[in-house]
Coordinates of C-alpha atoms in Angstrom, one line a residue:
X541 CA 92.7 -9.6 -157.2
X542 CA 89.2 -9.8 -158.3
X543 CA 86.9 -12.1 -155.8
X544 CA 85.8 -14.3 -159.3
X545 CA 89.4 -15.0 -160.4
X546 CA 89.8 -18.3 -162.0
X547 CA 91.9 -20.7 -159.9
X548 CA 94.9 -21.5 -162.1
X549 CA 97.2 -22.1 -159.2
X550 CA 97.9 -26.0 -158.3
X551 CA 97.9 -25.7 -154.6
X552 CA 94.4 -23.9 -154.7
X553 CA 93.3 -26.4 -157.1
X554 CA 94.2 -29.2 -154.7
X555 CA 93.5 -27.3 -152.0
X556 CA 89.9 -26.3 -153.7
X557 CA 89.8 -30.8 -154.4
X558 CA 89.8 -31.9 -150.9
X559 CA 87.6 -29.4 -149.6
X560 CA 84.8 -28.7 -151.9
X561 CA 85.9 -31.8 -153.2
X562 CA 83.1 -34.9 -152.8
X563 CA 83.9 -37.1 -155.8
X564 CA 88.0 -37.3 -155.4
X565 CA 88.8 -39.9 -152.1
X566 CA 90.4 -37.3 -150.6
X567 CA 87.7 -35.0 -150.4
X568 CA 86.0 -38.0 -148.4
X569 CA 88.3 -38.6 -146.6
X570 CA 88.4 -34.8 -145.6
X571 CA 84.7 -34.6 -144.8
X572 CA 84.5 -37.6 -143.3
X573 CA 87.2 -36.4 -140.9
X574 CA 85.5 -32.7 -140.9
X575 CA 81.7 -34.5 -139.5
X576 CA 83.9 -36.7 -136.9
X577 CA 85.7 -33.3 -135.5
X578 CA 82.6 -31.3 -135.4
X579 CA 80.7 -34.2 -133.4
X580 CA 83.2 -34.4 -131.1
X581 CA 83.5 -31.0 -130.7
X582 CA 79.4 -30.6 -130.2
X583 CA 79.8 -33.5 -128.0
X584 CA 82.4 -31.7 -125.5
X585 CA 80.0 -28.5 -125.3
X586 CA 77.1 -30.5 -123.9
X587 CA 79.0 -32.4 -121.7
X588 CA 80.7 -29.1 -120.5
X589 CA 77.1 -27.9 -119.1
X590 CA 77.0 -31.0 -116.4
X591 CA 78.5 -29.5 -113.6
X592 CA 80.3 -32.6 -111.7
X593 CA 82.2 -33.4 -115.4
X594 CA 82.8 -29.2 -115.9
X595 CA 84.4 -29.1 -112.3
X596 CA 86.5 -32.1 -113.2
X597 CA 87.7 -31.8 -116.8
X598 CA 86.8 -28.2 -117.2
X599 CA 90.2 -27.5 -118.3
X600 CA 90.8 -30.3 -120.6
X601 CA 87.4 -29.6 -122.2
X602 CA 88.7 -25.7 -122.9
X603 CA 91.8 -26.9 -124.1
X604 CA 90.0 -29.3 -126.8
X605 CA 87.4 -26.8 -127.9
X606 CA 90.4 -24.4 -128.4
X607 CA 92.3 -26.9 -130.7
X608 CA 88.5 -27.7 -132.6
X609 CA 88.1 -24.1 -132.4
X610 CA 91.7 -23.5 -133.9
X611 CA 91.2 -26.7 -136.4
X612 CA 87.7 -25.2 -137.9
X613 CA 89.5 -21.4 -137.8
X614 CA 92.2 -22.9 -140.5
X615 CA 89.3 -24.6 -142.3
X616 CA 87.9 -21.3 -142.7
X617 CA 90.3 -19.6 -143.9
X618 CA 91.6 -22.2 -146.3
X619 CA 87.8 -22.4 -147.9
X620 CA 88.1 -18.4 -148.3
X621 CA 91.4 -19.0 -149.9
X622 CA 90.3 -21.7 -152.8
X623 CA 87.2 -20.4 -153.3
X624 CA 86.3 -19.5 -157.3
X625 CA 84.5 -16.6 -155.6
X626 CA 85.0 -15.8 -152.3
X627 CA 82.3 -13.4 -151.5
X628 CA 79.7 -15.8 -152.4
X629 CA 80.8 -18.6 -150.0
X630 CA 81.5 -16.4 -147.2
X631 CA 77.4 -15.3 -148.3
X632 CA 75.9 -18.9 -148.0
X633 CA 74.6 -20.8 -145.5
X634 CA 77.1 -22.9 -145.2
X635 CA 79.7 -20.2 -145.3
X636 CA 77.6 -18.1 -142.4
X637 CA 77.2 -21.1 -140.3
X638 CA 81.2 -22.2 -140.6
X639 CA 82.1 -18.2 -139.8
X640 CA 79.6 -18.6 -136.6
X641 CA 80.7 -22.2 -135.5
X642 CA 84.1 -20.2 -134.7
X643 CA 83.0 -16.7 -133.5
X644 CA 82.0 -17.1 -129.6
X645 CA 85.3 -19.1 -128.6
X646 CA 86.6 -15.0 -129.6
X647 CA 83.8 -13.3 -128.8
X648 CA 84.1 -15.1 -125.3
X649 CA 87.2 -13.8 -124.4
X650 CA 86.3 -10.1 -124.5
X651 CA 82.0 -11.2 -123.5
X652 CA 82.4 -13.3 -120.6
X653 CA 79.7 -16.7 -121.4
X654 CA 79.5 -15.8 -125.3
X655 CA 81.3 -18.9 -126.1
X656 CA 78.5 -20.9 -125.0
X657 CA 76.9 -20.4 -128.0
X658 CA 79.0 -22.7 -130.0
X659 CA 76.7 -24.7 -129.5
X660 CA 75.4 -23.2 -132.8
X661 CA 78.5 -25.5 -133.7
X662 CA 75.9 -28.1 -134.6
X663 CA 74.2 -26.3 -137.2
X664 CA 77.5 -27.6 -139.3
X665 CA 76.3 -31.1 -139.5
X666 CA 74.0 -29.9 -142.2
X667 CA 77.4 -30.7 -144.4
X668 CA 76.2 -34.6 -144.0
X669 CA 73.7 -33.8 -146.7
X670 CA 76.4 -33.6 -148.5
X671 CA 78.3 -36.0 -147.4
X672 CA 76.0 -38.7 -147.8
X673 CA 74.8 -37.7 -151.2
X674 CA 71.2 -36.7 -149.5
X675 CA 70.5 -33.4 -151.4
X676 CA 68.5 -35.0 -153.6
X677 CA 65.9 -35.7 -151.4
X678 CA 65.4 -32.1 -149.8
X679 CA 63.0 -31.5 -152.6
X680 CA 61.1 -33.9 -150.0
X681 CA 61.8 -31.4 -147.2
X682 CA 60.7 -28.0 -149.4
X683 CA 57.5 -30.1 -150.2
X684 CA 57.1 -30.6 -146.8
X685 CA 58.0 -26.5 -146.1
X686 CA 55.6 -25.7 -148.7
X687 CA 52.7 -27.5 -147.3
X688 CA 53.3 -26.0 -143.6
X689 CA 53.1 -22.4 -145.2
X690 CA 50.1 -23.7 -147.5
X691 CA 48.4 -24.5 -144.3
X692 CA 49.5 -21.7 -142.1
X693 CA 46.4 -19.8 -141.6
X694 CA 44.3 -22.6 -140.8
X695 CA 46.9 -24.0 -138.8
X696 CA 46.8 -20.2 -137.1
X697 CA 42.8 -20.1 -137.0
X698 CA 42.6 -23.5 -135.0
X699 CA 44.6 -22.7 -132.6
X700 CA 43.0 -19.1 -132.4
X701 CA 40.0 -20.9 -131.5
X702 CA 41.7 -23.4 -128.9
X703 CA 43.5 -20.2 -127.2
X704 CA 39.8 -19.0 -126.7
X705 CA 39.0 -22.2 -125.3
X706 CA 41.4 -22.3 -123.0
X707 CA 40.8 -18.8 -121.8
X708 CA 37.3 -19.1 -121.4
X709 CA 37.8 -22.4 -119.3
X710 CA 40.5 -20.8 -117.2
X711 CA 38.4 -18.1 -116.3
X712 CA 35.5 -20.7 -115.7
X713 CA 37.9 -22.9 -113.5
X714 CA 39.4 -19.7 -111.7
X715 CA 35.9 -19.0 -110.8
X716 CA 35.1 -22.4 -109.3
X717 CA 38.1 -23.3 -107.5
X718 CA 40.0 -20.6 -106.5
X719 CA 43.3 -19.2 -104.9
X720 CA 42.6 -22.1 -102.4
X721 CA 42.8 -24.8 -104.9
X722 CA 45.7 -23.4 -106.3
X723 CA 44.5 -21.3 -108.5
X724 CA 45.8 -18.3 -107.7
X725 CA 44.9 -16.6 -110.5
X726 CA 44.0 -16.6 -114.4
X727 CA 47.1 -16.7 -115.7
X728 CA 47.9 -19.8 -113.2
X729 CA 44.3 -21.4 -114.5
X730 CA 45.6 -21.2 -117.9
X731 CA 48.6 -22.9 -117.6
X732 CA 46.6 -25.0 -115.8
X733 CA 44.3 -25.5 -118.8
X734 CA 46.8 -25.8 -121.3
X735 CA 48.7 -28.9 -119.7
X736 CA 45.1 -31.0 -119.5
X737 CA 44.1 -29.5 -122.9
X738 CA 47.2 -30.9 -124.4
X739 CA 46.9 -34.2 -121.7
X740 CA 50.0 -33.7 -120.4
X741 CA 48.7 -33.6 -116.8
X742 CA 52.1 -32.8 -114.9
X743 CA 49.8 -32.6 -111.7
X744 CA 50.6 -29.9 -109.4
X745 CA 47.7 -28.2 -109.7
X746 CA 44.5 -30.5 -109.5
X747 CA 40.8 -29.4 -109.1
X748 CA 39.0 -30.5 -105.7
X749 CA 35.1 -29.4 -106.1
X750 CA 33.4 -31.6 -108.1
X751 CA 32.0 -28.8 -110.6
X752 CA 35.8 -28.3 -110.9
X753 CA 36.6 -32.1 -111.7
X754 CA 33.7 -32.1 -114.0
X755 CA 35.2 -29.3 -115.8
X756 CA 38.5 -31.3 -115.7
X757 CA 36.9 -34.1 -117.4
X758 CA 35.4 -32.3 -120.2
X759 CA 38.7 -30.1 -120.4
X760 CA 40.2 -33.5 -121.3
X761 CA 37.7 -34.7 -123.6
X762 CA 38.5 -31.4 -125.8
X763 CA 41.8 -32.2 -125.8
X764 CA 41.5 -35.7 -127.3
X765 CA 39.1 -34.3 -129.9
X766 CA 41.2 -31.9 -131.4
X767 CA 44.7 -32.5 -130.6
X768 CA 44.7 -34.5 -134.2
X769 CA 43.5 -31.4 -135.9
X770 CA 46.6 -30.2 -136.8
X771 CA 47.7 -33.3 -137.9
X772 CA 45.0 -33.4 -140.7
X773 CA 45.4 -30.1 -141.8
X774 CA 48.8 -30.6 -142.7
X775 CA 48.3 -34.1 -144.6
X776 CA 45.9 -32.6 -146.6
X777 CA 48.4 -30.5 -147.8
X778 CA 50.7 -32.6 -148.0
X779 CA 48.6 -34.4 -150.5
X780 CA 47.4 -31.9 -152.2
X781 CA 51.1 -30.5 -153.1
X782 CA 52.1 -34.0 -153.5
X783 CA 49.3 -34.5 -156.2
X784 CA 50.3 -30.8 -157.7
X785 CA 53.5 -32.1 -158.4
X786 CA 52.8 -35.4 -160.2
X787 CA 52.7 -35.3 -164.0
X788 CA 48.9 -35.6 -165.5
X789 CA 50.3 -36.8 -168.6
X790 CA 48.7 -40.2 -169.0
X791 CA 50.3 -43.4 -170.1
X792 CA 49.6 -44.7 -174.3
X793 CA 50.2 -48.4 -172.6
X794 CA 48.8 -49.0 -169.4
X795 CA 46.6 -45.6 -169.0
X796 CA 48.8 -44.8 -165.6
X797 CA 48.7 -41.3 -164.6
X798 CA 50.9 -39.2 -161.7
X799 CA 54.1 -39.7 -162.8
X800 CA 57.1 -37.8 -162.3
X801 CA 57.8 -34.8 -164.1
X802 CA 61.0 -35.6 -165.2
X803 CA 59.9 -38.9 -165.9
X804 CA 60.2 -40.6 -169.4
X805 CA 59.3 -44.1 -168.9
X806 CA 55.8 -45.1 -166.9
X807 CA 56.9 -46.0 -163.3
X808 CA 54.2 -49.3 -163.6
X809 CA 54.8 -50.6 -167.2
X810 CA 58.3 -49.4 -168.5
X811 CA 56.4 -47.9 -171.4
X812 CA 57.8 -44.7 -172.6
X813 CA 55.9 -41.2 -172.4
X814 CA 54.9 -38.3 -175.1
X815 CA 57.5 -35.7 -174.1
X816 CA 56.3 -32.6 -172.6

């Protein structure tokens, strides 16, 4: 039977209405159900790393990730079944990350320790987007995208220059203090250098001559200075795409410009736009 056949058979249909389903109650009802089990299910995988609950409710935590592991199984294979076409759900994102929510509870009975990546199991709460009617605002999210890749390469030449920073200043405070101080060598001053750069300061390695504390000090100062770089480089972008993708035309009423650019009324008068 061909993978695009037309779904003319009641049980798929109201098979198809639940699951796909986000309009009918009972396809609510069903996703609303599906984002409780996979929560739990994500929830019983963390708790499974802490030793003290593993060695106590180890085997009740199996058993449950089985029977969420056998639940989202049969969810699988009923999606394959009612779908219009098959091939392309089992080729979507959502289809791929359903497939590989299941896969290591199987793959960790022939690998030993593959099942703890169903932790990937929380990659499936993506489905509140849909849920929740919230798809509308991930053209928010691909503006955001867009900037970040807009930005890329000067976001990639700042911290070019900061890795030159801190390599120059490693070497410099390598030089000064030494294997006695703790630095025991380059690679150890530039971890060194990258925890004050970025004034985290965890500590365990601190300078003791006061060349080296001076160097400290400054080391600091550079990290307040530009540790909002970044930051700025990406809101300019941001702006800029944001402006990009307002609508120039300009309003007969008020003279308002930057609308939307499906927009047919002006967002600050109500008075209606030429048409593109």
């Amino acid at each position: 039977m061909n993978t695009e056949e037309k779904v003319d058979n009641p049980l798929k249909q109201q098979l198809r209405s639940v699951i796909f389903g986000t309009e009918t109650a009972q396809g609510k009802r069903f996703d609303i159900i599906l984002m409780i089990c996979i929560v739990l299910s994500v929830l019983l995988i963390f708790i499974d790393t802490i030793e003290h609950i593993n060695e106590q409710y180890g085997q009740l935590i199996s058993i449950a990730e089985w029977s969420f592991t056998v639940l989202f199984t049969v969810e699988y294979i009923l999606r394959l079944y009612c779908s219009l076409n098959r091939l392309h759900y089992a080729r979507s994102f959502f289809g791929i990350v359903d497939l590989v929510s299941i896969l290591p509870s199987y793959l960790g009975l022939i690998f030993p320790g593959a099942n703890v990546a169903l932790a990937l199991r929380v990659l499936r709460l993506f489905r509140v987007f849909r849920v929740l009617k919230l798809l509308r605002y991930l053209s928010d999210g691909h503006l955001l995208l867009k900037a970040m890749v807009q930005s890329s390469r000067k976001v990639f030449m700042f911290f070019f220059s900061v890795s030159l920073i801190i390599m120059v200043l490693s070497v410099i405070m390598y030089v000064i203090e030494g294997p006695n101080n703790g630095f025991t060598s380059i690679p150890k001053s530039m971890y060194w250098t990258v925890v004050t750069i970025t004034t985290v300061g965890y500590g365990d390695i601190t300078p003791q001559t006061p060349l080296g504390q001076g160097i400290a000090a400054l080391t600091m100062l550079i990290g307040y200075s530009i540790i909002a770089i970044p930051t700025g480089i990406l809101t300019a972008e941001i702006s800029h795409e944001m402006v990009r993708t307002r609508d120039l035309r300009k309003c007969s009423n008020c003279g308002k410009k930057g609308h939307d650019n499906d927009a047919d009324y002006c967002n600050h008068c109500g008075s209606e736009l030429e048409k593109l």
